[in-house]
Amino acid sequence: MFFAGVDIGSTSTECVILDESGEIIAADMRPTGANSAKAAQAVLDSAIEKAGLDAPPHRIVATGYGRVSAPFAHKVVTEITCHARGVLHLFPQVRTIVDVGGQDSKVIRIGPKGNVIDFVMNDKCSAGSGRFLEVMARALEVELDDLGPLSEKSAEEISISSMCTVFAESEVISLVARAVPVEDIINGIHKSIVNRLASQMQRMNPEPDIVMTGGVAKNSGMVKKLSQAAGHVVLVPENPRMTGALGAALTAMGLDRE
C-alpha cells in the first residue's frame, strides 16, 4: 500500500508519496496558480507517475491553505499539525518550528511526540513572508535564489524600518538611488524579517532544537540571521518546502490505525 500527502499552499503545492515502510518513493511540487484544485490534482498525478503506480495511493491526506480544494483526499488536516509531524519525523529532537511560506509565517512549539503545544501565525499581510522577499528581489533586480549568498557579503549593517511590503519597496528603491550596496540592503531586509520572526518566537518561549521550514529556509542569509537571533544553530531539512506534505503523508499512513 502507498500513502500520499498533498500540501496546497498559497504559492506552491507539494505532494509526497510513501510506501508501507514510510520511505519517500516520489515527491513533486508546482506553483498553485489561480486554481488550487487543478494544481492539487496535477501534483498528485505527477507524483503517482513518478512513483510508477497504476492506481491512486491507498490513503491521501490534504493540508495547507487550499486543503478543502482536494476532493480526492480521504481527510484534511491543518498545516500546523502536518508541519509538526513532518519535522518530528526528520528531526525527533526538535521542539520549535519556524515556518516561512509564501504568504505567512508561523512559529510552532511541539512536544516529544510531535503534539502541537502552541503556535503563533502571521497571516494578515505578506510582511516577512516569501512574497515580501520576492518583491524586494524584484526591486533590487536580483534573482530570488541569490539573496542569501549576496547578503553574506554585506560589509555594513543597515536597517529597513518599514515592514509593509509597499513602503519597504519604496525604502529599498530610495537606498538604491543613494548607491547603498545591494549586499547591505539585502542584509537589512533579512534583519527586519528576522526581527519580526524573533518577536513571534519570544511569544512561544522557544526551546531548542529549532528547525526552519518553508521556501524561505532555502535562503542561507535568513537562516544565518535567525540562528543569531535564536542563539542556536537553526536546522534546515534537505527540502524544507516538502515538510507539510511529508507530515500529511505520514498522517495518511496512520488513518488505517485510527
CSV table of N, CA, C and O in Angstrom, one decimal, residues 162-226:
chain,number,residue,atom,x,y,z
A,162,SER,N,10.5,49.9,7.5
A,162,SER,CA,9.2,49.5,7.2
A,162,SER,C,9.0,48.1,6.9
A,162,SER,O,9.9,47.5,6.2
A,163,MET,N,8.0,47.4,7.5
A,163,MET,CA,7.7,46.0,7.1
A,163,MET,C,6.5,45.9,6.2
A,163,MET,O,6.2,44.8,5.8
A,164,CYS,N,5.8,47.0,6.0
A,164,CYS,CA,4.7,47.0,5.0
A,164,CYS,C,5.4,46.8,3.6
A,164,CYS,O,6.4,47.5,3.3
A,165,THR,N,5.0,45.8,2.8
A,165,THR,CA,5.6,45.5,1.5
A,165,THR,C,5.7,46.7,0.6
A,165,THR,O,6.8,47.0,0.0
A,166,VAL,N,4.6,47.5,0.6
A,166,VAL,CA,4.6,48.6,-0.3
A,166,VAL,C,5.6,49.7,0.1
A,166,VAL,O,6.5,50.2,-0.6
A,167,PHE,N,5.6,50.0,1.4
A,167,PHE,CA,6.5,51.0,1.9
A,167,PHE,C,8.0,50.6,2.0
A,167,PHE,O,8.9,51.3,1.7
A,168,ALA,N,8.2,49.3,2.3
A,168,ALA,CA,9.5,48.7,2.3
A,168,ALA,C,10.1,48.8,0.9
A,168,ALA,O,11.3,49.0,0.7
A,169,GLU,N,9.3,48.5,-0.1
A,169,GLU,CA,9.8,48.5,-1.5
A,169,GLU,C,10.2,50.0,-1.9
A,169,GLU,O,11.3,50.2,-2.5
A,170,SER,N,9.5,50.9,-1.4
A,170,SER,CA,9.8,52.3,-1.7
A,170,SER,C,11.1,52.7,-0.9
A,170,SER,O,12.0,53.4,-1.5
A,171,GLU,N,11.3,52.2,0.3
A,171,GLU,CA,12.5,52.4,1.1
A,171,GLU,C,13.7,51.8,0.4
A,171,GLU,O,14.8,52.4,0.3
A,172,VAL,N,13.6,50.6,-0.1
A,172,VAL,CA,14.7,49.9,-0.8
A,172,VAL,C,15.0,50.7,-2.1
A,172,VAL,O,16.2,50.9,-2.4
A,173,ILE,N,14.1,51.1,-2.8
A,173,ILE,CA,14.4,51.9,-4.1
A,173,ILE,C,15.1,53.2,-3.7
A,173,ILE,O,16.0,53.6,-4.4
A,174,SER,N,14.7,53.8,-2.6
A,174,SER,CA,15.4,55.0,-2.1
A,174,SER,C,16.9,54.7,-1.8
A,174,SER,O,17.8,55.5,-2.1
A,175,LEU,N,17.1,53.6,-1.1
A,175,LEU,CA,18.5,53.2,-0.8
A,175,LEU,C,19.3,52.9,-2.0
A,175,LEU,O,20.5,53.3,-2.1
A,176,VAL,N,18.7,52.3,-3.0
A,176,VAL,CA,19.4,52.0,-4.3
A,176,VAL,C,19.8,53.4,-5.0
A,176,VAL,O,20.9,53.5,-5.5
A,177,ALA,N,18.9,54.3,-4.9
A,177,ALA,CA,19.2,55.6,-5.5
A,177,ALA,C,20.3,56.3,-4.8
A,177,ALA,O,21.0,57.2,-5.4
A,178,ARG,N,20.5,56.0,-3.5
A,178,ARG,CA,21.6,56.6,-2.7
A,178,ARG,C,22.9,55.8,-2.9
A,178,ARG,O,23.9,56.1,-2.2
A,179,ALA,N,22.9,54.8,-3.8
A,179,ALA,CA,24.1,54.0,-4.1
A,179,ALA,C,24.5,53.1,-2.9
A,179,ALA,O,25.7,52.8,-2.7
A,180,VAL,N,23.6,52.8,-2.0
A,180,VAL,CA,23.9,51.9,-0.9
A,180,VAL,C,24.1,50.5,-1.5
A,180,VAL,O,23.3,50.1,-2.4
A,181,PRO,N,25.2,49.8,-1.2
A,181,PRO,CA,25.5,48.5,-1.8
A,181,PRO,C,24.3,47.5,-1.7
A,181,PRO,O,23.7,47.4,-0.6
A,182,VAL,N,24.0,46.8,-2.7
A,182,VAL,CA,22.9,45.9,-2.8
A,182,VAL,C,23.0,44.8,-1.6
A,182,VAL,O,22.1,44.4,-1.0
A,183,GLU,N,24.3,44.4,-1.4
A,183,GLU,CA,24.5,43.4,-0.4
A,183,GLU,C,24.1,43.9,1.0
A,183,GLU,O,23.5,43.1,1.8
A,184,ASP,N,24.3,45.2,1.3
A,184,ASP,CA,23.9,45.7,2.6
A,184,ASP,C,22.4,45.9,2.7
A,184,ASP,O,21.8,45.7,3.7
A,185,ILE,N,21.8,46.2,1.6
A,185,ILE,CA,20.3,46.4,1.5
A,185,ILE,C,19.7,45.0,1.8
A,185,ILE,O,18.7,44.9,2.6
A,186,ILE,N,20.1,44.0,1.1
A,186,ILE,CA,19.6,42.7,1.3
A,186,ILE,C,19.8,42.2,2.8
A,186,ILE,O,18.8,41.6,3.4
A,187,ASN,N,20.9,42.4,3.3
A,187,ASN,CA,21.2,42.1,4.7
A,187,ASN,C,20.2,42.8,5.6
A,187,ASN,O,19.7,42.2,6.6
A,188,GLY,N,20.0,44.1,5.3
A,188,GLY,CA,19.0,44.8,6.1
A,188,GLY,C,17.6,44.3,6.0
A,188,GLY,O,16.8,44.3,7.0
A,189,ILE,N,17.2,43.8,4.8
A,189,ILE,CA,15.9,43.2,4.6
A,189,ILE,C,15.8,42.0,5.5
A,189,ILE,O,14.8,41.7,6.2
A,190,HIS,N,16.8,41.1,5.4
A,190,HIS,CA,16.8,39.9,6.2
A,190,HIS,C,16.7,40.2,7.7
A,190,HIS,O,15.9,39.5,8.4
A,191,LYS,N,17.4,41.2,8.1
A,191,LYS,CA,17.4,41.6,9.6
A,191,LYS,C,16.0,42.0,10.0
A,191,LYS,O,15.5,41.6,11.1
A,192,SER,N,15.3,42.8,9.1
A,192,SER,CA,14.0,43.3,9.5
A,192,SER,C,13.0,42.1,9.6
A,192,SER,O,12.1,42.1,10.5
A,193,ILE,N,13.1,41.1,8.7
A,193,ILE,CA,12.2,40.0,8.7
A,193,ILE,C,12.5,39.1,10.0
A,193,ILE,O,11.6,38.7,10.6
A,194,VAL,N,13.8,38.9,10.2
A,194,VAL,CA,14.1,38.1,11.4
A,194,VAL,C,13.7,38.7,12.7
A,194,VAL,O,13.3,38.1,13.7
A,195,ASN,N,13.8,40.1,12.8
A,195,ASN,CA,13.3,40.8,14.0
A,195,ASN,C,11.9,40.5,14.2
A,195,ASN,O,11.4,40.3,15.4
A,196,ARG,N,11.1,40.4,13.1
A,196,ARG,CA,9.7,40.1,13.3
A,196,ARG,C,9.5,38.6,13.7
A,196,ARG,O,8.6,38.4,14.6
A,197,LEU,N,10.3,37.7,13.1
A,197,LEU,CA,10.2,36.3,13.5
A,197,LEU,C,10.6,36.1,14.9
A,197,LEU,O,10.0,35.3,15.7
A,198,ALA,N,11.6,36.9,15.4
A,198,ALA,CA,12.1,36.7,16.7
A,198,ALA,C,11.0,37.1,17.7
A,198,ALA,O,10.9,36.5,18.8
A,199,SER,N,10.3,38.2,17.4
A,199,SER,CA,9.2,38.6,18.2
A,199,SER,C,8.1,37.5,18.4
A,199,SER,O,7.6,37.2,19.4
A,200,GLN,N,7.8,36.8,17.2
A,200,GLN,CA,6.9,35.7,17.3
A,200,GLN,C,7.5,34.6,18.1
A,200,GLN,O,6.7,33.9,18.9
A,201,MET,N,8.8,34.3,18.0
A,201,MET,CA,9.4,33.2,18.7
A,201,MET,C,9.3,33.5,20.2
A,201,MET,O,9.1,32.5,21.0
A,202,GLN,N,9.6,34.7,20.6
A,202,GLN,CA,9.6,35.0,22.0
A,202,GLN,C,8.3,34.7,22.7
A,202,GLN,O,8.2,34.3,23.8
A,203,ARG,N,7.2,34.9,21.9
A,203,ARG,CA,5.9,34.7,22.5
A,203,ARG,C,5.6,33.2,22.7
A,203,ARG,O,4.7,32.8,23.4
A,204,MET,N,6.4,32.3,22.1
A,204,MET,CA,6.3,30.9,22.2
A,204,MET,C,7.3,30.3,23.2
A,204,MET,O,7.3,29.0,23.3
A,205,ASN,N,8.1,31.1,23.8
A,205,ASN,CA,9.2,30.5,24.7
A,205,ASN,C,9.9,29.4,24.0
A,205,ASN,O,9.8,28.2,24.4
A,206,PRO,N,10.6,29.7,22.9
A,206,PRO,CA,11.2,28.6,22.1
A,206,PRO,C,12.2,27.7,22.8
A,206,PRO,O,13.0,28.3,23.6
A,207,GLU,N,12.1,26.4,22.6
A,207,GLU,CA,13.1,25.5,23.1
A,207,GLU,C,13.9,24.9,22.0
A,207,GLU,O,13.3,24.6,20.9
A,208,PRO,N,15.2,24.7,22.1
A,208,PRO,CA,16.0,24.0,21.1
A,208,PRO,C,15.7,22.5,21.1
A,208,PRO,O,15.2,22.0,22.1
A,209,ASP,N,15.9,21.9,20.0
A,209,ASP,CA,16.4,22.4,18.8
A,209,ASP,C,15.3,23.2,18.0
A,209,ASP,O,14.2,22.9,18.2
A,210,ILE,N,15.8,24.1,17.1
A,210,ILE,CA,14.9,24.8,16.3
A,210,ILE,C,15.1,24.5,14.8
A,210,ILE,O,16.3,24.4,14.4
A,211,VAL,N,14.1,24.3,14.1
A,211,VAL,CA,14.2,24.0,12.7
A,211,VAL,C,13.4,25.0,11.9
A,211,VAL,O,12.4,25.5,12.3
A,212,MET,N,13.9,25.4,10.7
A,212,MET,CA,13.2,26.3,9.8
A,212,MET,C,12.7,25.6,8.6
A,212,MET,O,13.5,24.8,8.0
A,213,THR,N,11.4,25.8,8.2
A,213,THR,CA,10.9,25.1,7.1
A,213,THR,C,10.2,26.2,6.2
A,213,THR,O,10.2,27.4,6.5
A,214,GLY,N,9.7,25.7,5.0
A,214,GLY,CA,9.2,26.6,4.0
A,214,GLY,C,10.2,27.1,3.0
A,214,GLY,O,11.4,26.9,3.3
A,215,GLY,N,9.8,27.7,2.0
A,215,GLY,CA,10.7,28.1,0.9
A,215,GLY,C,11.7,29.0,1.3
A,215,GLY,O,12.9,29.0,0.8
A,216,VAL,N,11.4,29.9,2.3
A,216,VAL,CA,12.4,30.9,2.7
A,216,VAL,C,13.6,30.3,3.4
A,216,VAL,O,14.7,30.8,3.6
A,217,ALA,N,13.4,29.0,3.9
A,217,ALA,CA,14.5,28.3,4.6
A,217,ALA,C,15.6,28.0,3.6
A,217,ALA,O,16.7,27.6,4.1
A,218,LYS,N,15.4,28.1,2.3
A,218,LYS,CA,16.5,27.9,1.4
A,218,LYS,C,17.4,29.1,1.2
A,218,LYS,O,18.4,29.0,0.5
A,219,ASN,N,17.0,30.2,1.9
A,219,ASN,CA,17.8,31.4,1.9
A,219,ASN,C,18.8,31.3,3.0
A,219,ASN,O,18.5,31.5,4.2
A,220,SER,N,20.1,31.1,2.7
A,220,SER,CA,21.2,30.9,3.7
A,220,SER,C,21.3,32.2,4.6
A,220,SER,O,21.7,32.1,5.8
A,221,GLY,N,21.1,33.4,4.0
A,221,GLY,CA,21.3,34.6,4.8
A,221,GLY,C,20.2,34.7,5.9
A,221,GLY,O,20.5,35.1,7.0
A,222,MET,N,19.0,34.3,5.5
A,222,MET,CA,17.9,34.3,6.5
A,222,MET,C,18.1,33.3,7.6
A,222,MET,O,17.9,33.6,8.8
A,223,VAL,N,18.6,32.1,7.3
A,223,VAL,CA,18.9,31.1,8.3
A,223,VAL,C,20.0,31.5,9.2
A,223,VAL,O,19.9,31.3,10.4
A,224,LYS,N,21.0,32.2,8.7
A,224,LYS,CA,22.1,32.7,9.5
A,224,LYS,C,21.6,33.7,10.5
A,224,LYS,O,22.0,33.7,11.7
A,225,LYS,N,20.8,34.7,10.0
A,225,LYS,CA,20.3,35.7,10.8
A,225,LYS,C,19.4,35.1,11.9
A,225,LYS,O,19.4,35.6,13.1
A,226,LEU,N,18.6,34.2,11.5
A,226,LEU,CA,17.7,33.6,12.5
A,226,LEU,C,18.5,32.8,13.6
A,226,LEU,O,18.1,32.8,14.8
